[in-house]
């Protein structure tokens, strides 16, 4: 139940937006890295391979070797930064059981998220959003990111767009120092945003109902006046007890009229 700042990269950015649309109360901020919002799921050139007659098993084998290397190299701008250790780290998950099945089913999804069709729903959520994009990204074109930014602005969704130089599709991998420097200011922005909203909520909330003092009940009229009868005095004393001796002498009408 702890509110979070959600980070989504590539196709994961579309999933992050979907999470915000479904559970806005759980998310305090959103960081979208190289968001593949308009080209969701598996890139088109991979879909083309899936749709050939080569066969599913051969396709999986290609993804784990030549095609996988091609996709990974396409994500980097400067291949000098793509070390053998990084390549091995990306290939390791491909060896997991059912990894190929998961990728195949992702490609076959019949109902893409299409979050770009629901950008207007973000207006009322008022959640800070940041987009980070590599200037040399060859997987998600710069034009798509600009389109997303324009659509957010059209629906008055506050966001911050940053382009990281000298890197491709994975700025957090290829240029981690630049990435951190660009993203770090986002967190104070989120803090100030929600502090301001909490203050506005506190100042616009209706005040608690005022506590009204209990109304004073007028004392029961004294039966010891010139207009009261013995029966009135007897009834009063039966409820309140015997009256003090100095009250048992009825006041005269003139004394009452003078406020005595």
Coordinates of C-alpha atoms in Angstrom, one line a residue, residues 21-254:
X21 CA -4.4 4.6 -15.4
X22 CA -5.6 1.6 -13.3
X23 CA -4.2 2.5 -9.9
X24 CA -3.6 6.3 -9.7
X25 CA -3.9 6.3 -5.9
X26 CA -0.8 4.1 -5.6
X27 CA 1.6 6.1 -7.8
X28 CA 3.3 9.4 -6.9
X29 CA 5.3 9.8 -10.0
X30 CA 6.2 8.2 -13.4
X31 CA 9.5 8.0 -15.2
X32 CA 9.3 6.8 -18.8
X33 CA 12.6 5.8 -20.4
X34 CA 12.7 5.6 -24.2
X35 CA 8.9 5.0 -24.1
X36 CA 7.6 2.6 -26.8
X37 CA 4.1 3.8 -26.4
X38 CA 3.1 3.9 -30.1
X39 CA 5.1 0.8 -31.0
X40 CA 4.1 -1.5 -28.1
X41 CA 5.3 -5.0 -27.5
X42 CA 7.9 -6.7 -29.7
X43 CA 9.5 -4.4 -32.3
X44 CA 8.1 -4.7 -35.8
X45 CA 11.2 -6.4 -37.3
X46 CA 10.9 -9.1 -34.6
X47 CA 7.2 -9.6 -35.4
X48 CA 8.2 -10.1 -39.0
X49 CA 10.5 -12.9 -38.0
X50 CA 7.8 -14.5 -35.9
X51 CA 5.4 -14.5 -38.8
X52 CA 7.6 -16.3 -41.2
X53 CA 7.5 -20.1 -41.9
X54 CA 10.9 -20.6 -40.3
X55 CA 9.1 -22.0 -37.3
X56 CA 8.8 -21.1 -33.7
X57 CA 11.7 -23.2 -32.4
X58 CA 14.1 -21.8 -35.1
X59 CA 12.9 -18.2 -34.3
X60 CA 13.7 -18.8 -30.6
X61 CA 17.2 -20.1 -31.5
X62 CA 17.8 -17.0 -33.7
X63 CA 16.7 -14.7 -30.9
X64 CA 19.2 -16.3 -28.6
X65 CA 22.0 -15.8 -31.1
X66 CA 22.3 -13.6 -34.2
X67 CA 19.0 -11.8 -33.9
X68 CA 19.5 -11.2 -30.2
X69 CA 22.9 -9.7 -30.9
X70 CA 21.4 -7.5 -33.6
X71 CA 18.7 -6.2 -31.3
X72 CA 21.1 -5.5 -28.5
X73 CA 23.6 -3.7 -30.8
X74 CA 20.7 -1.6 -32.3
X75 CA 19.9 -0.4 -28.7
X76 CA 23.4 1.1 -28.3
X77 CA 24.7 4.2 -29.9
X78 CA 28.4 3.6 -29.2
X79 CA 29.2 -0.1 -29.4
X80 CA 32.4 0.5 -27.4
X81 CA 30.1 0.8 -24.3
X82 CA 28.5 -2.6 -25.1
X83 CA 31.0 -4.8 -23.3
X84 CA 31.0 -8.6 -23.5
X85 CA 29.9 -8.6 -19.8
X86 CA 26.8 -6.5 -20.7
X87 CA 26.0 -8.7 -23.6
X88 CA 26.2 -11.8 -21.4
X89 CA 23.9 -10.2 -18.8
X90 CA 21.2 -9.6 -21.4
X91 CA 21.5 -13.1 -22.9
X92 CA 21.2 -14.8 -19.5
X93 CA 17.4 -14.3 -19.1
X94 CA 16.9 -15.8 -22.6
X95 CA 18.1 -19.2 -21.2
X96 CA 15.3 -19.3 -18.6
X97 CA 12.6 -21.9 -19.0
X98 CA 9.6 -20.6 -21.0
X99 CA 11.3 -17.3 -21.9
X100 CA 10.6 -18.0 -25.5
X101 CA 7.0 -18.9 -24.8
X102 CA 6.5 -15.6 -23.0
X103 CA 8.0 -13.6 -25.9
X104 CA 5.9 -15.5 -28.4
X105 CA 2.7 -14.8 -26.5
X106 CA 3.7 -11.2 -26.1
X107 CA 4.0 -11.0 -29.9
X108 CA 0.6 -12.7 -30.4
X109 CA -1.3 -10.4 -28.0
X110 CA -4.6 -9.6 -29.6
X111 CA -5.4 -6.6 -27.5
X112 CA -2.5 -4.2 -27.2
X113 CA -2.6 -1.7 -24.4
X114 CA -2.9 1.3 -26.7
X115 CA -2.4 3.7 -23.8
X116 CA -1.8 6.5 -26.2
X117 CA -5.6 6.4 -26.8
X118 CA -6.3 7.2 -23.2
X119 CA -3.8 10.0 -22.5
X120 CA -6.7 12.3 -21.8
X121 CA -7.5 10.3 -18.7
X122 CA -4.2 11.4 -17.1
X123 CA -5.4 15.0 -16.9
X124 CA -7.5 14.5 -13.7
X125 CA -4.8 12.4 -12.0
X126 CA -2.2 15.2 -11.8
X127 CA 0.8 12.9 -11.3
X128 CA 4.3 14.2 -12.0
X129 CA 5.7 12.6 -15.1
X130 CA 9.2 12.6 -16.7
X131 CA 10.3 11.3 -20.1
X132 CA 14.0 10.4 -20.7
X133 CA 15.1 9.7 -24.2
X134 CA 18.4 9.0 -25.9
X135 CA 19.2 11.4 -28.7
X136 CA 20.6 8.5 -30.8
X137 CA 17.8 6.1 -30.2
X138 CA 17.3 3.8 -33.2
X139 CA 14.4 1.8 -31.8
X140 CA 12.0 4.4 -30.6
X141 CA 12.3 7.4 -33.0
X142 CA 12.6 10.9 -31.6
X143 CA 9.4 11.8 -33.4
X144 CA 7.4 9.3 -31.4
X145 CA 8.6 10.9 -28.1
X146 CA 7.8 14.4 -29.4
X147 CA 4.3 13.2 -30.3
X148 CA 3.8 11.7 -26.9
X149 CA 5.0 15.0 -25.3
X150 CA 2.7 17.0 -27.5
X151 CA -0.3 14.8 -26.6
X152 CA 0.5 15.1 -22.9
X153 CA 0.7 18.9 -23.2
X154 CA -2.6 19.0 -25.2
X155 CA -4.4 17.4 -22.3
X156 CA -2.6 19.6 -19.7
X157 CA -0.6 16.7 -18.2
X158 CA 2.5 18.2 -16.5
X159 CA 5.7 16.5 -17.6
X160 CA 9.3 17.1 -18.2
X161 CA 11.1 15.8 -21.3
X162 CA 14.9 15.3 -21.3
X163 CA 17.1 14.1 -24.1
X164 CA 20.4 12.4 -23.1
X165 CA 23.2 12.9 -25.6
X166 CA 25.6 10.3 -26.9
X167 CA 23.4 7.3 -26.2
X168 CA 20.7 5.2 -27.8
X169 CA 17.7 3.3 -26.5
X170 CA 19.0 2.6 -23.0
X171 CA 20.4 5.8 -21.6
X172 CA 20.5 4.4 -18.1
X173 CA 22.9 1.7 -19.4
X174 CA 24.9 3.6 -21.9
X175 CA 25.2 6.9 -20.1
X176 CA 24.4 6.2 -16.5
X177 CA 26.1 9.4 -15.1
X178 CA 24.2 11.7 -17.5
X179 CA 21.0 9.7 -16.8
X180 CA 21.3 10.2 -13.0
X181 CA 22.1 13.9 -13.3
X182 CA 19.0 14.4 -15.4
X183 CA 16.7 12.3 -13.3
X184 CA 17.7 13.4 -9.8
X185 CA 15.8 16.7 -9.9
X186 CA 12.6 14.8 -10.6
X187 CA 12.4 13.5 -7.0
X188 CA 12.3 16.9 -5.3
X189 CA 9.7 18.0 -7.8
X190 CA 7.5 15.1 -6.8
X191 CA 8.0 15.9 -3.1
X192 CA 7.0 19.6 -3.7
X193 CA 4.1 18.7 -5.9
X194 CA 2.4 16.4 -3.3
X195 CA 3.3 18.8 -0.4
X196 CA 1.5 21.6 -2.3
X197 CA -1.5 19.4 -3.1
X198 CA -1.7 18.3 0.6
X199 CA -1.6 22.0 1.6
X200 CA -4.3 22.9 -0.9
X201 CA -6.4 20.1 0.4
X202 CA -6.0 21.2 4.0
X203 CA -6.9 24.8 3.2
X204 CA -9.9 24.0 1.0
X205 CA -11.4 21.3 3.2
X206 CA -14.6 22.5 5.0
X207 CA -13.9 23.4 8.7
X208 CA -15.0 20.9 11.3
X209 CA -18.5 21.6 12.6
X210 CA -18.3 24.2 15.3
X211 CA -19.1 23.2 18.9
X212 CA -22.1 25.2 20.0
X213 CA -22.4 25.9 23.7
X214 CA -25.3 24.2 25.3
X215 CA -28.2 26.5 25.4
X216 CA -29.0 27.7 28.9
X217 CA -32.4 26.5 30.0
X218 CA -34.5 29.1 31.7
X219 CA -34.9 28.2 35.4
X220 CA -38.3 27.0 36.4
X221 CA -40.5 29.9 37.6
X222 CA -40.5 30.2 41.3
X223 CA -43.8 29.4 42.9
X224 CA -43.2 31.9 45.7
X225 CA -44.8 34.9 44.1
X226 CA -48.0 36.7 44.8
X227 CA -49.5 35.0 41.7
X228 CA -48.7 31.4 42.7
X229 CA -51.2 29.3 44.6
X230 CA -50.5 26.8 47.5
X231 CA -51.0 24.0 45.0
X232 CA -48.2 25.4 42.8
X233 CA -45.9 25.6 45.8
X234 CA -46.7 22.1 46.9
X235 CA -46.0 20.7 43.4
X236 CA -42.7 22.6 43.2
X237 CA -41.5 21.3 46.6
X238 CA -42.5 17.8 45.7
X239 CA -40.0 17.9 42.8
X240 CA -37.3 20.2 44.2
X241 CA -37.6 19.7 47.9
X242 CA -38.6 22.2 50.6
X243 CA -37.8 25.8 49.9
X244 CA -35.6 27.8 52.2
X245 CA -37.6 29.7 54.8
X246 CA -36.7 33.1 53.3
X247 CA -38.4 32.0 50.0
X248 CA -41.6 30.8 51.6
X249 CA -43.0 34.3 52.0
X250 CA -44.6 35.3 48.6
X251 CA -43.2 38.4 47.0
X252 CA -45.6 41.3 46.6
X253 CA -46.6 42.3 43.1
X254 CA -44.8 45.6 43.5

